PDB file of N, CA, C and O in Angstrom:
ATOM      1  N   MET A  61      -2.756  14.452 -12.786  1.00  0.00           N
ATOM      2  CA  MET A  61      -3.796  14.656 -11.793  1.00  0.00           C
ATOM      3  C   MET A  61      -3.701  16.082 -11.302  1.00  0.00           C
ATOM      4  O   MET A  61      -2.625  16.583 -11.056  1.00  0.00           O
ATOM      5  N   ARG A  62      -4.859  16.709 -11.162  1.00  0.00           N
ATOM      6  CA  ARG A  62      -4.949  18.050 -10.599  1.00  0.00           C
ATOM      7  C   ARG A  62      -5.815  17.989  -9.360  1.00  0.00           C
ATOM      8  O   ARG A  62      -6.911  17.458  -9.404  1.00  0.00           O
ATOM      9  N   VAL A  63      -5.330  18.530  -8.272  1.00  0.00           N
ATOM     10  CA  VAL A  63      -6.148  18.658  -7.069  1.00  0.00           C
ATOM     11  C   VAL A  63      -6.611  20.102  -7.028  1.00  0.00           C
ATOM     12  O   VAL A  63      -5.810  21.012  -6.882  1.00  0.00           O
ATOM     13  N   THR A  64      -7.920  20.299  -7.200  1.00  0.00           N
ATOM     14  CA  THR A  64      -8.442  21.660  -7.288  1.00  0.00           C
ATOM     15  C   THR A  64      -8.990  22.164  -5.961  1.00  0.00           C
ATOM     16  O   THR A  64      -9.206  23.344  -5.813  1.00  0.00           O
ATOM     17  N   SER A  65      -9.258  21.280  -5.053  1.00  0.00           N
ATOM     18  CA  SER A  65      -9.681  21.655  -3.702  1.00  0.00           C
ATOM     19  C   SER A  65      -9.610  20.403  -2.845  1.00  0.00           C
ATOM     20  O   SER A  65      -9.325  19.323  -3.335  1.00  0.00           O
ATOM     21  N   ILE A  66      -9.887  20.541  -1.591  1.00  0.00           N
ATOM     22  CA  ILE A  66      -9.884  19.385  -0.706  1.00  0.00           C
ATOM     23  C   ILE A  66     -10.899  18.343  -1.170  1.00  0.00           C
ATOM     24  O   ILE A  66     -10.717  17.160  -0.983  1.00  0.00           O
ATOM     25  N   LYS A  67     -11.974  18.756  -1.815  1.00  0.00           N
ATOM     26  CA  LYS A  67     -13.057  17.852  -2.192  1.00  0.00           C
ATOM     27  C   LYS A  67     -13.004  17.383  -3.642  1.00  0.00           C
ATOM     28  O   LYS A  67     -13.793  16.540  -4.026  1.00  0.00           O
ATOM     29  N   THR A  68     -12.101  17.916  -4.455  1.00  0.00           N
ATOM     30  CA  THR A  68     -12.115  17.593  -5.875  1.00  0.00           C
ATOM     31  C   THR A  68     -10.746  17.129  -6.348  1.00  0.00           C
ATOM     32  O   THR A  68      -9.753  17.827  -6.170  1.00  0.00           O
ATOM     33  N   ILE A  69     -10.729  15.955  -6.928  1.00  0.00           N
ATOM     34  CA  ILE A  69      -9.533  15.448  -7.608  1.00  0.00           C
ATOM     35  C   ILE A  69      -9.959  15.117  -9.028  1.00  0.00           C
ATOM     36  O   ILE A  69     -10.919  14.379  -9.237  1.00  0.00           O
ATOM     37  N   ARG A  70      -9.262  15.677  -9.979  1.00  0.00           N
ATOM     38  CA  ARG A  70      -9.596  15.438 -11.385  1.00  0.00           C
ATOM     39  C   ARG A  70      -8.551  14.519 -12.000  1.00  0.00           C
ATOM     40  O   ARG A  70      -7.364  14.792 -11.923  1.00  0.00           O
ATOM     41  N   LEU A  71      -9.023  13.416 -12.602  1.00  0.00           N
ATOM     42  CA  LEU A  71      -8.146  12.457 -13.256  1.00  0.00           C
ATOM     43  C   LEU A  71      -8.510  12.363 -14.728  1.00  0.00           C
ATOM     44  O   LEU A  71      -9.694  12.346 -15.077  1.00  0.00           O
ATOM     45  N   THR A  72      -7.502  12.280 -15.563  1.00  0.00           N
ATOM     46  CA  THR A  72      -7.762  11.981 -16.969  1.00  0.00           C
ATOM     47  C   THR A  72      -8.107  10.499 -17.055  1.00  0.00           C
ATOM     48  O   THR A  72      -7.787   9.724 -16.139  1.00  0.00           O
ATOM     49  N   PRO A  73      -8.734  10.066 -18.136  1.00  0.00           N
ATOM     50  CA  PRO A  73      -9.009   8.629 -18.282  1.00  0.00           C
ATOM     51  C   PRO A  73      -7.732   7.782 -18.198  1.00  0.00           C
ATOM     52  O   PRO A  73      -7.738   6.705 -17.599  1.00  0.00           O
ATOM     53  N   THR A  74      -6.647   8.271 -18.736  1.00  0.00           N
ATOM     54  CA  THR A  74      -5.376   7.544 -18.683  1.00  0.00           C
ATOM     55  C   THR A  74      -4.871   7.412 -17.252  1.00  0.00           C
ATOM     56  O   THR A  74      -4.392   6.355 -16.837  1.00  0.00           O
ATOM     57  N   GLU A  75      -4.987   8.475 -16.470  1.00  0.00           N
ATOM     58  CA  GLU A  75      -4.552   8.432 -15.073  1.00  0.00           C
ATOM     59  C   GLU A  75      -5.422   7.476 -14.253  1.00  0.00           C
ATOM     60  O   GLU A  75      -4.903   6.722 -13.419  1.00  0.00           O
ATOM     61  N   LEU A  76      -6.725   7.463 -14.498  1.00  0.00           N
ATOM     62  CA  LEU A  76      -7.619   6.557 -13.800  1.00  0.00           C
ATOM     63  C   LEU A  76      -7.282   5.109 -14.147  1.00  0.00           C
ATOM     64  O   LEU A  76      -7.186   4.248 -13.275  1.00  0.00           O
ATOM     65  N   LYS A  77      -7.076   4.846 -15.425  1.00  0.00           N
ATOM     66  CA  LYS A  77      -6.731   3.500 -15.874  1.00  0.00           C
ATOM     67  C   LYS A  77      -5.441   3.027 -15.216  1.00  0.00           C
ATOM     68  O   LYS A  77      -5.351   1.895 -14.733  1.00  0.00           O
ATOM     69  N   GLU A  78      -4.443   3.879 -15.162  1.00  0.00           N
ATOM     70  CA  GLU A  78      -3.169   3.516 -14.554  1.00  0.00           C
ATOM     71  C   GLU A  78      -3.313   3.275 -13.054  1.00  0.00           C
ATOM     72  O   GLU A  78      -2.726   2.340 -12.500  1.00  0.00           O
ATOM     73  N   ALA A  79      -4.102   4.086 -12.390  1.00  0.00           N
ATOM     74  CA  ALA A  79      -4.322   3.907 -10.951  1.00  0.00           C
ATOM     75  C   ALA A  79      -5.005   2.563 -10.676  1.00  0.00           C
ATOM     76  O   ALA A  79      -4.619   1.840  -9.750  1.00  0.00           O
ATOM     77  N   ILE A  80      -5.996   2.222 -11.476  1.00  0.00           N
ATOM     78  CA  ILE A  80      -6.682   0.942 -11.310  1.00  0.00           C
ATOM     79  C   ILE A  80      -5.724  -0.204 -11.602  1.00  0.00           C
ATOM     80  O   ILE A  80      -5.670  -1.194 -10.866  1.00  0.00           O
ATOM     81  N   ARG A  81      -4.931  -0.073 -12.664  1.00  0.00           N
ATOM     82  CA  ARG A  81      -3.972  -1.119 -13.027  1.00  0.00           C
ATOM     83  C   ARG A  81      -2.976  -1.365 -11.900  1.00  0.00           C
ATOM     84  O   ARG A  81      -2.698  -2.506 -11.542  1.00  0.00           O
ATOM     85  N   LEU A  82      -2.449  -0.296 -11.320  1.00  0.00           N
ATOM     86  CA  LEU A  82      -1.484  -0.440 -10.229  1.00  0.00           C
ATOM     87  C   LEU A  82      -2.125  -1.072  -8.998  1.00  0.00           C
ATOM     88  O   LEU A  82      -1.527  -1.928  -8.337  1.00  0.00           O
ATOM     89  N   TYR A  83      -3.341  -0.667  -8.680  1.00  0.00           N
ATOM     90  CA  TYR A  83      -4.042  -1.207  -7.516  1.00  0.00           C
ATOM     91  C   TYR A  83      -4.316  -2.707  -7.692  1.00  0.00           C
ATOM     92  O   TYR A  83      -4.036  -3.515  -6.813  1.00  0.00           O
ATOM     93  N   VAL A  84      -4.846  -3.064  -8.849  1.00  0.00           N
ATOM     94  CA  VAL A  84      -5.171  -4.460  -9.123  1.00  0.00           C
ATOM     95  C   VAL A  84      -3.897  -5.299  -9.234  1.00  0.00           C
ATOM     96  O   VAL A  84      -3.861  -6.461  -8.825  1.00  0.00           O
ATOM     97  N   GLY A  85      -2.838  -4.706  -9.760  1.00  0.00           N
ATOM     98  CA  GLY A  85      -1.584  -5.421  -9.972  1.00  0.00           C
ATOM     99  C   GLY A  85      -0.959  -5.956  -8.704  1.00  0.00           C
ATOM    100  O   GLY A  85      -0.163  -6.904  -8.754  1.00  0.00           O
ATOM    101  N   ASP A  86      -1.301  -5.398  -7.567  1.00  0.00           N
ATOM    102  CA  ASP A  86      -0.773  -5.904  -6.299  1.00  0.00           C
ATOM    103  C   ASP A  86      -1.257  -7.316  -5.994  1.00  0.00           C
ATOM    104  O   ASP A  86      -0.603  -8.052  -5.270  1.00  0.00           O
ATOM    105  N   THR A  87      -2.412  -7.684  -6.526  1.00  0.00           N
ATOM    106  CA  THR A  87      -2.974  -8.999  -6.227  1.00  0.00           C
ATOM    107  C   THR A  87      -3.216  -9.866  -7.448  1.00  0.00           C
ATOM    108  O   THR A  87      -3.351 -11.082  -7.321  1.00  0.00           O
ATOM    109  N   ASP A  88      -3.289  -9.272  -8.646  1.00  0.00           N
ATOM    110  CA  ASP A  88      -3.625 -10.048  -9.842  1.00  0.00           C
ATOM    111  C   ASP A  88      -2.916  -9.460 -11.062  1.00  0.00           C
ATOM    112  O   ASP A  88      -3.450  -8.576 -11.733  1.00  0.00           O
ATOM    113  N   THR A  89      -1.727  -9.951 -11.349  1.00  0.00           N
ATOM    114  CA  THR A  89      -0.944  -9.386 -12.464  1.00  0.00           C
ATOM    115  C   THR A  89      -1.587  -9.673 -13.819  1.00  0.00           C
ATOM    116  O   THR A  89      -1.477  -8.862 -14.733  1.00  0.00           O
ATOM    117  N   LYS A  90      -2.270 -10.804 -13.952  1.00  0.00           N
ATOM    118  CA  LYS A  90      -2.941 -11.130 -15.219  1.00  0.00           C
ATOM    119  C   LYS A  90      -4.037 -10.107 -15.521  1.00  0.00           C
ATOM    120  O   LYS A  90      -4.144  -9.599 -16.639  1.00  0.00           O
ATOM    121  N   LEU A  91      -4.832  -9.775 -14.517  1.00  0.00           N
ATOM    122  CA  LEU A  91      -5.886  -8.775 -14.700  1.00  0.00           C
ATOM    123  C   LEU A  91      -5.280  -7.389 -14.927  1.00  0.00           C
ATOM    124  O   LEU A  91      -5.776  -6.615 -15.739  1.00  0.00           O
ATOM    125  N   ALA A  92      -4.185  -7.072 -14.248  1.00  0.00           N
ATOM    126  CA  ALA A  92      -3.523  -5.778 -14.439  1.00  0.00           C
ATOM    127  C   ALA A  92      -3.030  -5.633 -15.876  1.00  0.00           C
ATOM    128  O   ALA A  92      -3.161  -4.562 -16.477  1.00  0.00           O
ATOM    129  N   ASP A  93      -2.469  -6.700 -16.441  1.00  0.00           N
ATOM    130  CA  ASP A  93      -2.037  -6.667 -17.845  1.00  0.00           C
ATOM    131  C   ASP A  93      -3.229  -6.475 -18.772  1.00  0.00           C
ATOM    132  O   ASP A  93      -3.156  -5.734 -19.756  1.00  0.00           O
ATOM    133  N   HIS A  94      -4.335  -7.140 -18.460  1.00  0.00           N
ATOM    134  CA  HIS A  94      -5.554  -6.992 -19.262  1.00  0.00           C
ATOM    135  C   HIS A  94      -6.029  -5.537 -19.251  1.00  0.00           C
ATOM    136  O   HIS A  94      -6.380  -4.987 -20.297  1.00  0.00           O
ATOM    137  N   ILE A  95      -6.006  -4.921 -18.091  1.00  0.00           N
ATOM    138  CA  ILE A  95      -6.403  -3.516 -17.969  1.00  0.00           C
ATOM    139  C   ILE A  95      -5.490  -2.630 -18.807  1.00  0.00           C
ATOM    140  O   ILE A  95      -5.939  -1.725 -19.507  1.00  0.00           O
ATOM    141  N   ALA A  96      -4.183  -2.905 -18.765  1.00  0.00           N
ATOM    142  CA  ALA A  96      -3.210  -2.079 -19.482  1.00  0.00           C
ATOM    143  C   ALA A  96      -3.437  -2.080 -20.984  1.00  0.00           C
ATOM    144  O   ALA A  96      -3.217  -1.061 -21.645  1.00  0.00           O
ATOM    145  N   PHE A  97      -3.906  -3.203 -21.527  1.00  0.00           N
ATOM    146  CA  PHE A  97      -3.986  -3.335 -22.982  1.00  0.00           C
ATOM    147  C   PHE A  97      -5.400  -3.235 -23.543  1.00  0.00           C
ATOM    148  O   PHE A  97      -5.612  -3.502 -24.723  1.00  0.00           O
ATOM    149  N   ASN A  98      -6.364  -2.820 -22.720  1.00  0.00           N
ATOM    150  CA  ASN A  98      -7.739  -2.687 -23.197  1.00  0.00           C
ATOM    151  C   ASN A  98      -8.318  -1.323 -22.825  1.00  0.00           C
ATOM    152  O   ASN A  98      -7.842  -0.667 -21.904  1.00  0.00           O
ATOM    153  N   VAL A  99      -9.347  -0.943 -23.545  1.00  0.00           N
ATOM    154  CA  VAL A  99     -10.002   0.350 -23.361  1.00  0.00           C
ATOM    155  C   VAL A  99     -10.909   0.298 -22.131  1.00  0.00           C
ATOM    156  O   VAL A  99     -11.556  -0.709 -21.865  1.00  0.00           O
ATOM    157  N   ILE A 100     -10.929   1.397 -21.369  1.00  0.00           N
ATOM    158  CA  ILE A 100     -11.847   1.490 -20.241  1.00  0.00           C
ATOM    159  C   ILE A 100     -12.876   2.581 -20.513  1.00  0.00           C
ATOM    160  O   ILE A 100     -12.637   3.498 -21.292  1.00  0.00           O
ATOM    161  N   SER A 101     -14.020   2.452 -19.871  1.00  0.00           N
ATOM    162  CA  SER A 101     -15.028   3.513 -19.894  1.00  0.00           C
ATOM    163  C   SER A 101     -15.611   3.614 -18.492  1.00  0.00           C
ATOM    164  O   SER A 101     -15.584   2.657 -17.726  1.00  0.00           O
ATOM    165  N   CYS A 102     -16.114   4.782 -18.147  1.00  0.00           N
ATOM    166  CA  CYS A 102     -16.640   5.018 -16.806  1.00  0.00           C
ATOM    167  C   CYS A 102     -17.939   5.807 -16.899  1.00  0.00           C
ATOM    168  O   CYS A 102     -18.130   6.609 -17.798  1.00  0.00           O
ATOM    169  N   ASP A 103     -18.799   5.533 -15.926  1.00  0.00           N
ATOM    170  CA  ASP A 103     -20.066   6.253 -15.841  1.00  0.00           C
ATOM    171  C   ASP A 103     -20.695   5.956 -14.487  1.00  0.00           C
ATOM    172  O   ASP A 103     -20.231   5.086 -13.764  1.00  0.00           O
ATOM    173  N   PHE A 104     -21.735   6.677 -14.160  1.00  0.00           N
ATOM    174  CA  PHE A 104     -22.499   6.409 -12.949  1.00  0.00           C
ATOM    175  C   PHE A 104     -23.735   5.612 -13.340  1.00  0.00           C
ATOM    176  O   PHE A 104     -24.380   5.924 -14.341  1.00  0.00           O
ATOM    177  N   ASP A 105     -24.071   4.579 -12.556  1.00  0.00           N
ATOM    178  CA  ASP A 105     -25.274   3.809 -12.839  1.00  0.00           C
ATOM    179  C   ASP A 105     -26.483   4.454 -12.163  1.00  0.00           C
ATOM    180  O   ASP A 105     -26.367   5.495 -11.526  1.00  0.00           O
ATOM    181  N   GLN A 106     -27.631   3.830 -12.297  1.00  0.00           N
ATOM    182  CA  GLN A 106     -28.878   4.395 -11.767  1.00  0.00           C
ATOM    183  C   GLN A 106     -28.868   4.503 -10.252  1.00  0.00           C
ATOM    184  O   GLN A 106     -29.586   5.317  -9.681  1.00  0.00           O
ATOM    185  N   ASN A 107     -28.053   3.690  -9.586  1.00  0.00           N
ATOM    186  CA  ASN A 107     -27.964   3.735  -8.123  1.00  0.00           C
ATOM    187  C   ASN A 107     -26.957   4.764  -7.635  1.00  0.00           C
ATOM    188  O   ASN A 107     -26.786   4.935  -6.432  1.00  0.00           O
ATOM    189  N   GLY A 108     -26.272   5.418  -8.571  1.00  0.00           N
ATOM    190  CA  GLY A 108     -25.274   6.405  -8.197  1.00  0.00           C
ATOM    191  C   GLY A 108     -23.883   5.830  -8.010  1.00  0.00           C
ATOM    192  O   GLY A 108     -22.964   6.544  -7.617  1.00  0.00           O
ATOM    193  N   ASP A 109     -23.721   4.523  -8.284  1.00  0.00           N
ATOM    194  CA  ASP A 109     -22.401   3.906  -8.183  1.00  0.00           C
ATOM    195  C   ASP A 109     -21.546   4.273  -9.389  1.00  0.00           C
ATOM    196  O   ASP A 109     -22.040   4.333 -10.520  1.00  0.00           O
ATOM    197  N   PHE A 110     -20.281   4.518  -9.146  1.00  0.00           N
ATOM    198  CA  PHE A 110     -19.335   4.792 -10.218  1.00  0.00           C
ATOM    199  C   PHE A 110     -18.865   3.457 -10.773  1.00  0.00           C
ATOM    200  O   PHE A 110     -18.353   2.608 -10.038  1.00  0.00           O
ATOM    201  N   VAL A 111     -19.048   3.235 -12.073  1.00  0.00           N
ATOM    202  CA  VAL A 111     -18.760   1.955 -12.703  1.00  0.00           C
ATOM    203  C   VAL A 111     -17.659   2.146 -13.742  1.00  0.00           C
ATOM    204  O   VAL A 111     -17.747   3.032 -14.592  1.00  0.00           O
ATOM    205  N   VAL A 112     -16.628   1.309 -13.664  1.00  0.00           N
ATOM    206  CA  VAL A 112     -15.550   1.299 -14.645  1.00  0.00           C
ATOM    207  C   VAL A 112     -15.653  -0.009 -15.406  1.00  0.00           C
ATOM    208  O   VAL A 112     -15.616  -1.088 -14.802  1.00  0.00           O
ATOM    209  N   SER A 113     -15.792   0.071 -16.724  1.00  0.00           N
ATOM    210  CA  SER A 113     -15.883  -1.118 -17.575  1.00  0.00           C
ATOM    211  C   SER A 113     -14.604  -1.244 -18.382  1.00  0.00           C
ATOM    212  O   SER A 113     -14.082  -0.255 -18.889  1.00  0.00           O
ATOM    213  N   ILE A 114     -14.126  -2.477 -18.496  1.00  0.00           N
ATOM    214  CA  ILE A 114     -12.903  -2.754 -19.242  1.00  0.00           C
ATOM    215  C   ILE A 114     -13.266  -3.651 -20.412  1.00  0.00           C
ATOM    216  O   ILE A 114     -13.884  -4.703 -20.227  1.00  0.00           O
ATOM    217  N   ASP A 115     -12.891  -3.233 -21.626  1.00  0.00           N
ATOM    218  CA  ASP A 115     -13.181  -4.022 -22.823  1.00  0.00           C
ATOM    219  C   ASP A 115     -12.423  -5.342 -22.791  1.00  0.00           C
ATOM    220  O   ASP A 115     -11.452  -5.507 -22.058  1.00  0.00           O
ATOM    221  N   GLY A 116     -12.858  -6.246 -23.638  1.00  0.00           N
ATOM    222  CA  GLY A 116     -12.185  -7.526 -23.778  1.00  0.00           C
ATOM    223  C   GLY A 116     -12.691  -8.545 -22.775  1.00  0.00           C
ATOM    224  O   GLY A 116     -13.494  -8.238 -21.893  1.00  0.00           O
ATOM    225  N   GLU A 117     -12.226  -9.765 -22.954  1.00  0.00           N
ATOM    226  CA  GLU A 117     -12.621 -10.846 -22.064  1.00  0.00           C
ATOM    227  C   GLU A 117     -11.386 -11.438 -21.423  1.00  0.00           C
ATOM    228  O   GLU A 117     -10.308 -11.459 -22.001  1.00  0.00           O
ATOM    229  N   ILE A 118     -11.566 -11.916 -20.215  1.00  0.00           N
ATOM    230  CA  ILE A 118     -10.497 -12.584 -19.491  1.00  0.00           C
ATOM    231  C   ILE A 118     -11.120 -13.771 -18.794  1.00  0.00           C
ATOM    232  O   ILE A 118     -12.248 -13.693 -18.293  1.00  0.00           O
ATOM    233  N   GLU A 119     -10.407 -14.888 -18.788  1.00  0.00           N
ATOM    234  CA  GLU A 119     -10.942 -16.096 -18.159  1.00  0.00           C
ATOM    235  C   GLU A 119     -10.934 -15.933 -16.644  1.00  0.00           C
ATOM    236  O   GLU A 119      -9.923 -15.567 -16.058  1.00  0.00           O
ATOM    237  N   ASP A 120     -12.069 -16.215 -16.057  1.00  0.00           N
ATOM    238  CA  ASP A 120     -12.207 -16.153 -14.605  1.00  0.00           C
ATOM    239  C   ASP A 120     -11.674 -17.463 -14.043  1.00  0.00           C
ATOM    240  O   ASP A 120     -12.241 -18.531 -14.275  1.00  0.00           O
ATOM    241  N   GLU A 121     -10.575 -17.400 -13.296  1.00  0.00           N
ATOM    242  CA  GLU A 121      -9.947 -18.607 -12.788  1.00  0.00           C
ATOM    243  C   GLU A 121     -10.850 -19.367 -11.824  1.00  0.00           C
ATOM    244  O   GLU A 121     -10.732 -20.586 -11.693  1.00  0.00           O
ATOM    245  N   ASP A 122     -11.769 -18.681 -11.167  1.00  0.00           N
ATOM    246  CA  ASP A 122     -12.691 -19.352 -10.256  1.00  0.00           C
ATOM    247  C   ASP A 122     -13.660 -20.266 -11.011  1.00  0.00           C
ATOM    248  O   ASP A 122     -14.203 -21.198 -10.444  1.00  0.00           O
ATOM    249  N   ARG A 123     -13.873 -19.983 -12.277  1.00  0.00           N
ATOM    250  CA  ARG A 123     -14.813 -20.765 -13.064  1.00  0.00           C
ATOM    251  C   ARG A 123     -14.126 -21.728 -14.017  1.00  0.00           C
ATOM    252  O   ARG A 123     -14.774 -22.434 -14.744  1.00  0.00           O
ATOM    253  N   ALA A 124     -12.803 -21.704 -14.043  1.00  0.00           N
ATOM    254  CA  ALA A 124     -12.059 -22.555 -14.984  1.00  0.00           C
ATOM    255  C   ALA A 124     -12.128 -24.014 -14.587  1.00  0.00           C
ATOM    256  O   ALA A 124     -12.367 -24.398 -13.519  1.00  0.00           O
TER     257      ALA A 124
END
């Protein structure tokens, strides 16, 4: 990670993936493992929201 100014933090895709994995891992280790072993992609949607997509499928326990 490089901090280039107070307003800019630059993350590589690997650093972003790891940050998400660590954050999610505090509450859902199964999902954190899924994140670790699958490809992620990121982009902004039409509403300006930053969207992170994770490849693969995982069973949603709420629907099981």
